[in-house]
Amino acid sequence: MNSTPLSRYRAEWFSGIGGARRDLLAGLVGTFALIPEVIAFSFVAGIDPEVGLFASFVIGIVLAFVGGRPAMISGAAGSVALVAAALVHGHGLQFLLYATVLAGLLQIAFGLLKLDVLLRFVSRSVRTGFVNALAILIFSAQVPQMLGVTWHTYAMIAGGLAIIYLLPRITTAIPSPLICIVVLTAISIAFPMPIHTVADLGRLPTSLPAFALPNVPLDWATLRIVAPYAFAMATVGLLESMMTASVVDDLTDTASSKARECSGLGLANVAAGLFGGIAGCGMIGQTVGNVRYGGRGRLSTLAAGVFLLVIMVPLRPWVAQVPVAALVAIMIMVSISTFSWSSLADLARHPKVSGVVMLATVVVTVATHDLSAGVGVGVLLSGVFFAFKVTKLLRVETTFDLATDTRSYTVSGQVFFASAEIFADQFDLRDTARTVRIDLTHAHLWDVTAVGTLEDLVTKMRRHGMIVELIGLNAASAILVDRHAPLVRAEA
């Protein structure tokens, strides 16, 4: 039995020569897709691009070995950068590195405590909204690169999209986005034109990352400043990574260990902070691109990290000449393939509340550029709609036996905080019957609100001189009543 996990781990690394080749090529495509977004979010966070690029390299290497979702691309981008910006602007880079290490330690703890189970509360509608919102954000992030430019840029983007979509009809031996980068770079070198290149995006690394502890005072004052940001970075990063892992699960029809991904991301972020990088998380656009072009194993994740280092340092002069238009074309393709187009038709076919949840998730995420806000609103709406639906299933039927002067209430359904008031309204506290029998055989009491409501009803009835009988309590409900309202059963 001990060999089963080991065999599975080996298979995640190597599934044949063909699979290894696809992983390597897909990882290379993922590397080029990483560059513009990492640089862009580095500016959002108020740090040099090399800080984000170093972090993405370290995160990719670590997660390739200890992550829970093979073929997932993670890096220093996304909502984590938005959280980090305020800390950098207020206290500087060294405080951010300290927060990155602390966020990683928190994520390791989350993984060990199996808190990934909270993802079960995220409905399919929220996940669809998450995917659609990120597709929109990925596309909108490319818009600045298409404003205030010459016609040459538009021509290069159009040519890149033509290569990406038409080349697979001829051959799929090499991913078309990789060919797009090579061809457009060659054209821009052979025929100089006024277009932006990667060198224009920011300062690229000139050396390898080096190990160093954050240069901050290790005291309570520093911890009080850093802790709130570290917790926010940890939770936002985990949420984005867990959602991305779920998307890959659906795309590949495979399962992954979310708890292991939590701890793995934590280790990766600790390492990133110790090598001068910002915290990162799963990147859905790059991950979807990796999977679409054949990436299935851990080798694709490793390749993306290694290629990023090779491209950024030894091949820096060549990478600097890659047209931004080529990267924009790739990201447009990724945004189109990421968006769930079938969800538009589902708006008419599925229940309206599902559509409302999906649209709310999209609108809030796009409006705030904050994944946690969008998913939070979606989960909240899902819970509210579910509770409302369950309350409508609660029924209380009443009968009266004149011979015994007994009023019987037969309760069916779930009694909890959202339905407790409806439950209480079904009882007539001024009834003249001598005996009241409450039959809970087909009901379940879920929480202290339900028990408290039942206790109030029984107490008021007895105060009016009625004899109250409780029958049919199931074991779980009986335990709850005995624990929080013992007199209800003791006097029944």
CSV table of C-alpha atoms in Angstrom, one decimal:
chain,number,residue,atom,x,y,z
A,1,MET,CA,0.0,0.0,0.0
A,2,ASN,CA,2.9,2.3,0.7
A,3,SER,CA,4.1,2.0,-3.0
A,4,THR,CA,0.8,3.3,-4.4
A,5,PRO,CA,1.4,7.0,-3.5
A,6,LEU,CA,5.0,6.7,-4.7
A,7,SER,CA,3.9,5.1,-8.0
A,8,ARG,CA,1.3,7.8,-8.5
A,9,TYR,CA,4.0,10.5,-7.8
A,10,ARG,CA,6.4,8.9,-10.3
A,11,ALA,CA,3.6,8.9,-12.9
A,12,GLU,CA,3.0,12.5,-12.3
A,13,TRP,CA,6.6,13.2,-13.3
A,14,PHE,CA,7.0,10.9,-16.2
A,15,SER,CA,4.3,9.2,-18.3
A,16,GLY,CA,6.3,8.5,-21.4
A,17,ILE,CA,8.6,10.3,-23.9
A,18,GLY,CA,5.6,11.9,-25.7
A,19,GLY,CA,4.1,13.1,-22.4
A,20,ALA,CA,7.5,14.5,-21.3
A,21,ARG,CA,7.9,16.4,-24.6
A,22,ARG,CA,4.5,17.9,-24.3
A,23,ASP,CA,5.1,18.9,-20.7
A,24,LEU,CA,8.4,20.7,-21.7
A,25,LEU,CA,6.9,22.6,-24.6
A,26,ALA,CA,3.8,23.5,-22.7
A,27,GLY,CA,5.9,24.7,-19.8
A,28,LEU,CA,7.9,26.9,-22.2
A,29,VAL,CA,4.7,28.5,-23.4
A,30,GLY,CA,3.6,29.0,-19.8
A,31,THR,CA,6.9,30.8,-19.1
A,32,PHE,CA,6.3,33.4,-21.8
A,33,ALA,CA,2.7,33.8,-20.6
A,34,LEU,CA,4.1,34.4,-17.1
A,35,ILE,CA,6.4,37.3,-18.0
A,36,PRO,CA,4.0,40.1,-18.9
A,37,GLU,CA,1.5,39.3,-16.0
A,38,VAL,CA,4.3,39.0,-13.4
A,39,ILE,CA,5.8,42.2,-14.5
A,40,ALA,CA,2.5,44.0,-14.6
A,41,PHE,CA,1.5,42.8,-11.1
A,42,SER,CA,5.0,43.8,-9.8
A,43,PHE,CA,4.2,47.4,-10.7
A,44,VAL,CA,0.8,47.0,-9.0
A,45,ALA,CA,2.6,45.8,-5.8
A,46,GLY,CA,5.1,48.7,-6.1
A,47,ILE,CA,8.2,46.4,-6.5
A,48,ASP,CA,10.8,45.9,-9.2
A,49,PRO,CA,9.9,43.3,-11.9
A,50,GLU,CA,12.9,41.2,-10.9
A,51,VAL,CA,11.3,40.7,-7.4
A,52,GLY,CA,8.2,39.1,-9.0
A,53,LEU,CA,10.2,37.1,-11.6
A,54,PHE,CA,12.5,35.7,-8.9
A,55,ALA,CA,9.5,34.7,-6.8
A,56,SER,CA,7.8,33.0,-9.8
A,57,PHE,CA,11.0,31.0,-10.5
A,58,VAL,CA,11.3,29.8,-6.9
A,59,ILE,CA,7.6,29.1,-6.5
A,60,GLY,CA,7.5,27.1,-9.7
A,61,ILE,CA,10.5,24.9,-8.7
A,62,VAL,CA,9.2,24.2,-5.2
A,63,LEU,CA,5.6,23.4,-6.3
A,64,ALA,CA,6.8,21.1,-9.0
A,65,PHE,CA,8.0,18.8,-6.2
A,66,VAL,CA,5.6,19.4,-3.3
A,67,GLY,CA,2.4,20.8,-4.9
A,68,GLY,CA,-0.8,18.8,-4.9
A,69,ARG,CA,-2.0,19.7,-8.4
A,70,PRO,CA,0.3,18.6,-11.3
A,71,ALA,CA,0.4,20.8,-14.4
A,72,MET,CA,-0.6,23.9,-12.4
A,73,ILE,CA,1.4,27.1,-13.0
A,74,SER,CA,1.9,29.4,-10.0
A,75,GLY,CA,3.7,32.7,-9.8
A,76,ALA,CA,3.8,36.2,-8.2
A,77,ALA,CA,0.6,37.7,-9.6
A,78,GLY,CA,-3.1,38.0,-9.0
A,79,SER,CA,-4.9,39.3,-5.9
A,80,VAL,CA,-1.9,38.8,-3.7
A,81,ALA,CA,-0.1,41.7,-5.4
A,82,LEU,CA,-3.1,43.9,-4.6
A,83,VAL,CA,-2.9,43.1,-0.9
A,84,ALA,CA,0.9,43.5,-0.8
A,85,ALA,CA,0.8,47.0,-2.4
A,86,ALA,CA,-0.3,48.8,0.7
A,87,LEU,CA,2.4,47.2,2.8
A,88,VAL,CA,5.1,48.1,0.3
A,89,HIS,CA,4.0,51.7,0.0
A,90,GLY,CA,3.8,52.1,3.7
A,91,HIS,CA,6.8,50.2,5.0
A,92,GLY,CA,9.0,49.0,2.1
A,93,LEU,CA,10.2,45.8,0.4
A,94,GLN,CA,11.8,44.2,3.4
A,95,PHE,CA,8.5,44.2,5.3
A,96,LEU,CA,6.9,42.6,2.3
A,97,LEU,CA,9.5,39.8,2.3
A,98,TYR,CA,8.8,39.2,6.0
A,99,ALA,CA,5.1,39.1,5.3
A,100,THR,CA,5.7,36.6,2.5
A,101,VAL,CA,7.5,34.2,4.8
A,102,LEU,CA,4.8,34.6,7.4
A,103,ALA,CA,2.0,34.1,4.9
A,104,GLY,CA,3.8,30.9,3.7
A,105,LEU,CA,3.9,29.6,7.3
A,106,LEU,CA,0.2,30.3,7.7
A,107,GLN,CA,-0.6,28.4,4.5
A,108,ILE,CA,1.4,25.4,5.7
A,109,ALA,CA,-0.7,25.4,8.9
A,110,PHE,CA,-3.9,25.7,6.8
A,111,GLY,CA,-2.8,22.7,4.8
A,112,LEU,CA,-2.0,20.6,7.8
A,113,LEU,CA,-5.3,21.5,9.4
A,114,LYS,CA,-7.1,20.4,6.2
A,115,LEU,CA,-8.9,23.7,5.9
A,116,ASP,CA,-9.2,23.1,2.1
A,117,VAL,CA,-12.5,21.4,2.9
A,118,LEU,CA,-14.0,25.0,3.0
A,119,LEU,CA,-13.8,24.9,-0.8
A,120,ARG,CA,-16.8,22.5,-0.7
A,121,PHE,CA,-18.9,25.6,0.2
A,122,VAL,CA,-18.1,27.1,-3.2
A,123,SER,CA,-20.9,26.2,-5.6
A,124,ARG,CA,-20.5,25.4,-9.3
A,125,SER,CA,-22.1,28.8,-10.1
A,126,VAL,CA,-19.4,30.6,-8.1
A,127,ARG,CA,-16.6,28.6,-9.8
A,128,THR,CA,-18.1,29.4,-13.2
A,129,GLY,CA,-18.3,33.1,-12.3
A,130,PHE,CA,-14.7,33.0,-11.0
A,131,VAL,CA,-13.5,31.6,-14.3
A,132,ASN,CA,-15.4,34.0,-16.4
A,133,ALA,CA,-14.3,37.0,-14.3
A,134,LEU,CA,-10.7,36.0,-14.6
A,135,ALA,CA,-11.0,35.6,-18.4
A,136,ILE,CA,-12.4,39.2,-18.5
A,137,LEU,CA,-9.6,40.5,-16.3
A,138,ILE,CA,-6.9,38.7,-18.4
A,139,PHE,CA,-8.3,40.3,-21.5
A,140,SER,CA,-8.7,43.8,-19.9
A,141,ALA,CA,-5.1,43.6,-18.7
A,142,GLN,CA,-4.0,43.5,-22.4
A,143,VAL,CA,-5.9,46.6,-23.3
A,144,PRO,CA,-3.3,49.1,-22.1
A,145,GLN,CA,-0.8,47.5,-24.4
A,146,MET,CA,-3.2,48.2,-27.3
A,147,LEU,CA,-3.8,51.9,-26.6
A,148,GLY,CA,-1.7,54.7,-28.0
A,149,VAL,CA,0.3,52.4,-30.3
A,150,THR,CA,0.9,52.4,-34.1
A,151,TRP,CA,-0.8,50.2,-36.6
A,152,HIS,CA,2.2,47.9,-36.5
A,153,THR,CA,1.2,46.6,-33.1
A,154,TYR,CA,-2.3,45.7,-34.2
A,155,ALA,CA,-0.9,44.0,-37.3
A,156,MET,CA,1.5,41.9,-35.1
A,157,ILE,CA,-1.3,41.0,-32.7
A,158,ALA,CA,-3.5,39.9,-35.6
A,159,GLY,CA,-0.6,37.9,-37.1
A,160,GLY,CA,0.1,36.3,-33.8
A,161,LEU,CA,-3.6,35.2,-33.4
A,162,ALA,CA,-3.6,33.8,-36.9
A,163,ILE,CA,-0.5,31.7,-36.1
A,164,ILE,CA,-2.0,30.5,-32.8
A,165,TYR,CA,-5.3,29.5,-34.2
A,166,LEU,CA,-4.4,28.3,-37.7
A,167,LEU,CA,-1.1,26.5,-37.2
A,168,PRO,CA,-2.7,23.6,-35.2
A,169,ARG,CA,-4.6,22.7,-38.3
A,170,ILE,CA,-1.3,21.9,-40.0
A,171,THR,CA,0.7,20.5,-37.1
A,172,THR,CA,0.5,20.2,-33.3
A,173,ALA,CA,4.1,18.9,-32.8
A,174,ILE,CA,5.1,22.3,-31.3
A,175,PRO,CA,2.6,24.6,-29.5
A,176,SER,CA,1.5,27.4,-31.8
A,177,PRO,CA,2.0,30.1,-29.1
A,178,LEU,CA,5.7,29.2,-29.1
A,179,ILE,CA,5.9,29.5,-32.8
A,180,CYS,CA,4.0,32.8,-32.5
A,181,ILE,CA,6.8,34.2,-30.2
A,182,VAL,CA,9.6,33.0,-32.5
A,183,VAL,CA,8.1,34.3,-35.7
A,184,LEU,CA,7.0,37.7,-34.5
A,185,THR,CA,10.4,38.2,-32.8
A,186,ALA,CA,12.2,37.3,-36.0
A,187,ILE,CA,10.0,39.7,-38.0
A,188,SER,CA,10.5,42.6,-35.5
A,189,ILE,CA,14.3,42.1,-35.7
A,190,ALA,CA,14.4,41.7,-39.5
A,191,PHE,CA,12.1,44.7,-40.1
A,192,PRO,CA,12.5,47.3,-37.3
A,193,MET,CA,9.2,49.0,-36.4
A,194,PRO,CA,7.9,51.2,-33.6
A,195,ILE,CA,6.5,48.5,-31.3
A,196,HIS,CA,7.0,47.8,-27.6
A,197,THR,CA,9.3,44.9,-26.5
A,198,VAL,CA,9.7,43.0,-23.3
A,199,ALA,CA,12.6,45.3,-22.4
A,200,ASP,CA,10.1,48.2,-22.3
A,201,LEU,CA,8.1,46.5,-19.6
A,202,GLY,CA,10.6,47.0,-16.8
A,203,ARG,CA,14.1,46.1,-15.5
A,204,LEU,CA,14.8,42.4,-16.1
A,205,PRO,CA,17.0,40.3,-13.7
A,206,THR,CA,20.8,40.4,-14.3
A,207,SER,CA,21.8,37.8,-11.8
A,208,LEU,CA,20.5,34.7,-9.9
A,209,PRO,CA,18.4,35.1,-6.8
A,210,ALA,CA,20.3,34.9,-3.5
A,211,PHE,CA,19.3,33.7,-0.1
A,212,ALA,CA,18.8,36.4,2.5
A,213,LEU,CA,16.7,36.8,5.6
A,214,PRO,CA,14.3,39.8,5.6
A,215,ASN,CA,16.1,42.9,7.0
A,216,VAL,CA,13.5,43.9,9.6
A,217,PRO,CA,13.5,44.1,13.4
A,218,LEU,CA,12.1,40.8,14.7
A,219,ASP,CA,9.9,42.2,17.4
A,220,TRP,CA,6.3,42.5,18.3
A,221,ALA,CA,5.9,45.9,16.8
A,222,THR,CA,7.0,44.5,13.4
A,223,LEU,CA,4.7,41.5,13.8
A,224,ARG,CA,1.7,43.7,14.5
A,225,ILE,CA,2.4,45.6,11.3
A,226,VAL,CA,3.0,42.6,9.1
A,227,ALA,CA,0.5,40.0,10.5
A,228,PRO,CA,-2.7,41.4,9.0
A,229,TYR,CA,-1.1,41.7,5.6
A,230,ALA,CA,0.4,38.2,5.9
A,231,PHE,CA,-3.0,36.7,6.8
A,232,ALA,CA,-4.7,38.4,3.9
A,233,MET,CA,-2.0,37.3,1.5
A,234,ALA,CA,-2.2,33.7,2.8
A,235,THR,CA,-6.0,33.5,2.5
A,236,VAL,CA,-6.3,35.2,-0.9
A,237,GLY,CA,-3.5,33.2,-2.3
A,238,LEU,CA,-5.0,29.9,-1.1
A,239,LEU,CA,-8.4,30.8,-2.4
A,240,GLU,CA,-7.0,31.6,-5.9
A,241,SER,CA,-4.9,28.5,-6.0
A,242,MET,CA,-7.7,26.2,-4.8
A,243,MET,CA,-10.1,27.6,-7.4
A,244,THR,CA,-7.4,27.2,-10.1
A,245,ALA,CA,-6.7,23.6,-9.0
A,246,SER,CA,-10.4,22.9,-9.3
A,247,VAL,CA,-10.5,24.2,-12.8
A,248,VAL,CA,-7.6,21.9,-13.8
A,249,ASP,CA,-9.4,19.0,-12.1
A,250,ASP,CA,-12.4,19.7,-14.4
A,251,LEU,CA,-10.2,20.2,-17.5
A,252,THR,CA,-8.2,17.0,-17.0
A,253,ASP,CA,-10.9,14.8,-15.4
A,254,THR,CA,-8.5,14.0,-12.5
A,255,ALA,CA,-8.4,14.7,-8.8
A,256,SER,CA,-5.8,16.5,-6.8
A,257,SER,CA,-4.9,17.0,-3.1
A,258,LYS,CA,-6.0,20.4,-2.1
A,259,ALA,CA,-4.5,20.1,1.4
A,260,ARG,CA,-1.2,19.2,-0.1
A,261,GLU,CA,-1.4,22.2,-2.5
A,262,CYS,CA,-2.1,24.4,0.5
A,263,SER,CA,1.1,23.2,2.3
A,264,GLY,CA,3.1,23.2,-0.9
A,265,LEU,CA,2.2,26.7,-1.7
A,266,GLY,CA,3.2,27.7,1.8
A,267,LEU,CA,6.6,26.1,1.4
A,268,ALA,CA,7.0,27.8,-2.0
A,269,ASN,CA,6.1,31.2,-0.5
A,270,VAL,CA,8.5,30.8,2.4
A,271,ALA,CA,11.3,30.0,-0.1
A,272,ALA,CA,10.2,32.9,-2.3
A,273,GLY,CA,10.5,35.3,0.7
A,274,LEU,CA,13.9,34.0,1.7
A,275,PHE,CA,15.2,34.5,-1.9
A,276,GLY,CA,13.9,38.1,-2.2
A,277,GLY,CA,10.6,37.4,-3.9
A,278,ILE,CA,6.9,38.3,-3.2
A,279,ALA,CA,4.3,35.7,-2.3
A,280,GLY,CA,2.4,34.1,-5.2
A,281,CYS,CA,-0.5,31.8,-6.0
A,282,GLY,CA,-2.0,29.7,-8.8
A,283,MET,CA,-2.4,31.6,-12.1
A,284,ILE,CA,-5.4,30.4,-14.0
A,285,GLY,CA,-4.6,32.0,-17.3
A,286,GLN,CA,-1.1,30.5,-17.6
A,287,THR,CA,-2.4,27.2,-16.1
A,288,VAL,CA,-5.2,26.9,-18.6
A,289,GLY,CA,-2.7,27.6,-21.4
A,290,ASN,CA,-0.4,25.0,-20.1
A,291,VAL,CA,-3.1,22.4,-20.0
A,292,ARG,CA,-4.5,23.3,-23.4
A,293,TYR,CA,-1.1,22.7,-25.0
A,294,GLY,CA,-0.5,19.3,-23.5
A,295,GLY,CA,0.9,20.0,-20.0
A,296,ARG,CA,-0.3,17.2,-17.6
A,297,GLY,CA,2.5,16.4,-15.2
A,298,ARG,CA,4.8,18.0,-12.7
A,299,LEU,CA,7.5,18.3,-15.4
A,300,SER,CA,5.5,21.1,-17.0
A,301,THR,CA,5.4,23.1,-13.7
A,302,LEU,CA,9.2,22.5,-13.3
A,303,ALA,CA,9.8,23.5,-16.9
A,304,ALA,CA,8.0,26.8,-16.5
A,305,GLY,CA,10.1,27.7,-13.5
A,306,VAL,CA,13.4,26.6,-14.9
A,307,PHE,CA,12.8,28.2,-18.3
A,308,LEU,CA,11.8,31.4,-16.6
A,309,LEU,CA,15.3,31.6,-14.9
A,310,VAL,CA,17.1,30.5,-18.1
A,311,ILE,CA,15.1,33.0,-20.2
A,312,MET,CA,15.5,35.9,-17.7
A,313,VAL,CA,19.2,35.6,-17.0
A,314,PRO,CA,21.4,33.9,-19.7
A,315,LEU,CA,19.0,34.7,-22.6
A,316,ARG,CA,18.0,38.1,-21.3
A,317,PRO,CA,19.3,40.1,-24.4
A,318,TRP,CA,17.1,37.9,-26.7
A,319,VAL,CA,14.1,37.9,-24.5
A,320,ALA,CA,14.2,41.7,-24.2
A,321,GLN,CA,13.6,41.8,-28.0
A,322,VAL,CA,10.4,39.7,-27.9
A,323,PRO,CA,7.5,41.9,-29.0
A,324,VAL,CA,4.9,42.6,-26.4
A,325,ALA,CA,2.3,42.1,-29.2
A,326,ALA,CA,3.3,38.3,-29.2
A,327,LEU,CA,2.5,38.1,-25.5
A,328,VAL,CA,-0.7,40.0,-25.9
A,329,ALA,CA,-1.8,37.6,-28.6
A,330,ILE,CA,-1.1,34.6,-26.4
A,331,MET,CA,-3.0,36.2,-23.4
A,332,ILE,CA,-6.0,37.0,-25.7
A,333,MET,CA,-6.1,33.4,-26.7
A,334,VAL,CA,-5.9,32.3,-23.1
A,335,SER,CA,-8.7,34.6,-22.1
A,336,ILE,CA,-10.9,33.3,-24.9
A,337,SER,CA,-10.2,29.7,-24.0
A,338,THR,CA,-10.7,30.4,-20.3
A,339,PHE,CA,-14.1,31.9,-20.5
A,340,SER,CA,-17.0,29.4,-20.1
A,341,TRP,CA,-19.0,30.2,-23.2
A,342,SER,CA,-21.6,27.5,-22.4
A,343,SER,CA,-22.5,29.5,-19.2
A,344,LEU,CA,-24.2,32.1,-21.4
A,345,ALA,CA,-26.6,29.5,-22.7
A,346,ASP,CA,-27.0,28.1,-19.1
A,347,LEU,CA,-28.4,31.5,-18.0
A,348,ALA,CA,-31.6,30.6,-19.9
A,349,ARG,CA,-31.6,26.9,-19.0
A,350,HIS,CA,-30.5,26.8,-15.4
A,351,PRO,CA,-32.5,28.1,-12.3
A,352,LYS,CA,-32.4,31.9,-12.1
A,353,VAL,CA,-30.7,31.9,-8.7
A,354,SER,CA,-27.7,30.1,-10.2
A,355,GLY,CA,-27.4,32.7,-12.9
A,356,VAL,CA,-27.6,35.5,-10.3
A,357,VAL,CA,-24.8,33.9,-8.3
A,358,MET,CA,-22.6,33.5,-11.3
A,359,LEU,CA,-23.2,37.1,-12.6
A,360,ALA,CA,-22.7,38.6,-9.1
A,361,THR,CA,-19.4,36.8,-8.8
A,362,VAL,CA,-18.3,38.1,-12.2
A,363,VAL,CA,-19.4,41.7,-11.6
A,364,VAL,CA,-17.9,42.0,-8.1
A,365,THR,CA,-14.6,40.4,-9.2
A,366,VAL,CA,-14.2,42.5,-12.3
A,367,ALA,CA,-15.3,45.7,-10.5
A,368,THR,CA,-12.9,45.3,-7.5
A,369,HIS,CA,-10.1,43.2,-9.2
A,370,ASP,CA,-10.3,41.2,-6.0
A,371,LEU,CA,-10.9,37.5,-6.3
A,372,SER,CA,-11.7,37.1,-2.6
A,373,ALA,CA,-14.5,39.7,-2.8
A,374,GLY,CA,-16.1,38.1,-5.8
A,375,VAL,CA,-16.0,34.6,-4.5
A,376,GLY,CA,-17.1,35.8,-1.0
A,377,VAL,CA,-20.2,37.5,-2.5
A,378,GLY,CA,-20.9,34.4,-4.6
A,379,VAL,CA,-20.7,32.1,-1.6
A,380,LEU,CA,-22.8,34.4,0.5
A,381,LEU,CA,-25.6,34.6,-2.1
A,382,SER,CA,-25.4,30.8,-2.6
A,383,GLY,CA,-25.9,30.3,1.1
A,384,VAL,CA,-28.8,32.8,1.3
A,385,PHE,CA,-30.6,31.2,-1.7
A,386,PHE,CA,-30.0,27.7,-0.3
A,387,ALA,CA,-31.4,28.7,3.1
A,388,PHE,CA,-34.4,30.3,1.5
A,389,LYS,CA,-35.1,27.2,-0.6
A,390,VAL,CA,-34.8,24.9,2.5
A,391,THR,CA,-37.1,27.1,4.5
A,392,LYS,CA,-39.8,26.6,1.9
A,393,LEU,CA,-39.7,22.8,2.5
A,394,LEU,CA,-40.7,23.2,6.1
A,395,ARG,CA,-44.3,22.1,6.8
A,396,VAL,CA,-46.3,22.0,10.0
A,397,GLU,CA,-49.7,20.2,9.8
A,398,THR,CA,-52.2,20.3,12.7
A,399,THR,CA,-55.0,18.1,13.8
A,400,PHE,CA,-57.4,18.2,16.8
A,401,ASP,CA,-58.8,15.1,18.6
A,402,LEU,CA,-62.0,16.3,20.4
A,403,ALA,CA,-62.3,13.0,22.4
A,404,THR,CA,-58.9,13.6,24.1
A,405,ASP,CA,-58.9,17.4,23.8
A,406,THR,CA,-55.4,17.0,22.1
A,407,ARG,CA,-53.9,19.3,19.5
A,408,SER,CA,-51.3,17.6,17.4
A,409,TYR,CA,-48.6,19.3,15.3
A,410,THR,CA,-46.7,17.2,12.8
A,411,VAL,CA,-43.5,18.9,11.7
A,412,SER,CA,-41.7,17.9,8.4
A,413,GLY,CA,-38.4,19.5,7.2
A,414,GLN,CA,-35.4,21.2,8.5
A,415,VAL,CA,-35.5,23.6,11.5
A,416,PHE,CA,-32.5,25.9,11.7
A,417,PHE,CA,-31.8,29.7,12.1
A,418,ALA,CA,-33.4,30.6,8.8
A,419,SER,CA,-36.6,28.6,9.3
A,420,ALA,CA,-37.0,28.8,13.1
A,421,GLU,CA,-39.3,31.8,12.9
A,422,ILE,CA,-41.5,30.2,10.2
A,423,PHE,CA,-41.6,27.1,12.5
A,424,ALA,CA,-42.7,29.2,15.5
A,425,ASP,CA,-45.5,31.0,13.5
A,426,GLN,CA,-47.3,27.7,12.9
A,427,PHE,CA,-48.2,27.3,16.6
A,428,ASP,CA,-51.2,28.8,18.3
A,429,LEU,CA,-50.1,29.8,21.8
A,430,ARG,CA,-53.7,30.8,22.8
A,431,ASP,CA,-55.1,27.4,21.9
A,432,THR,CA,-57.7,26.1,24.4
A,433,ALA,CA,-56.7,22.4,23.9
A,434,ARG,CA,-55.6,20.8,27.2
A,435,THR,CA,-52.8,18.7,25.5
A,436,VAL,CA,-50.4,19.7,22.7
A,437,ARG,CA,-48.5,16.9,21.0
A,438,ILE,CA,-45.5,18.0,18.8
A,439,ASP,CA,-44.4,15.2,16.4
A,440,LEU,CA,-40.9,15.7,15.1
A,441,THR,CA,-40.5,12.3,13.5
A,442,HIS,CA,-40.0,13.8,10.1
A,443,ALA,CA,-38.1,16.9,11.2
A,444,HIS,CA,-34.5,17.7,12.2
A,445,LEU,CA,-33.3,20.4,14.6
A,446,TRP,CA,-29.9,21.7,13.3
A,447,ASP,CA,-28.7,24.4,15.7
A,448,VAL,CA,-29.2,26.3,19.0
A,449,THR,CA,-31.6,28.7,17.3
A,450,ALA,CA,-34.0,25.8,16.5
A,451,VAL,CA,-33.7,24.4,20.0
A,452,GLY,CA,-34.2,27.9,21.5
A,453,THR,CA,-37.3,28.4,19.4
A,454,LEU,CA,-38.7,25.1,20.5
A,455,GLU,CA,-37.9,25.8,24.1
A,456,ASP,CA,-39.7,29.2,23.9
A,457,LEU,CA,-42.8,27.5,22.4
A,458,VAL,CA,-43.0,24.8,25.0
A,459,THR,CA,-42.4,27.2,27.9
A,460,LYS,CA,-45.1,29.5,26.8
A,461,MET,CA,-47.6,26.7,26.2
A,462,ARG,CA,-47.0,25.3,29.6
A,463,ARG,CA,-47.4,28.7,31.1
A,464,HIS,CA,-50.9,28.8,29.6
A,465,GLY,CA,-51.7,25.5,31.3
A,466,MET,CA,-51.2,23.1,28.4
A,467,ILE,CA,-49.6,19.7,28.7
A,468,VAL,CA,-46.9,19.5,26.0
A,469,GLU,CA,-45.6,16.2,24.6
A,470,LEU,CA,-42.6,15.9,22.4
A,471,ILE,CA,-42.4,12.8,20.3
A,472,GLY,CA,-40.2,11.6,17.4
A,473,LEU,CA,-37.0,13.4,18.1
A,474,ASN,CA,-34.1,11.7,16.3
A,475,ALA,CA,-30.9,11.0,18.1
A,476,ALA,CA,-29.0,14.1,16.9
A,477,SER,CA,-31.9,16.4,17.7
A,478,ALA,CA,-32.4,14.8,21.1
A,479,ILE,CA,-28.8,15.3,22.0
A,480,LEU,CA,-29.0,19.0,21.0
A,481,VAL,CA,-32.2,19.5,23.0
A,482,ASP,CA,-30.8,17.7,26.1
A,483,ARG,CA,-27.6,19.8,26.0
A,484,HIS,CA,-29.2,23.2,25.4
A,485,ALA,CA,-32.8,22.9,26.7
A,486,PRO,CA,-32.9,20.0,29.2
A,487,LEU,CA,-36.2,21.1,30.8
A,488,VAL,CA,-38.1,20.7,27.5
A,489,ARG,CA,-37.6,17.0,27.6
A,490,ALA,CA,-37.5,16.5,31.3
A,491,GLU,CA,-41.0,17.9,31.8
A,492,ALA,CA,-42.5,16.4,28.6
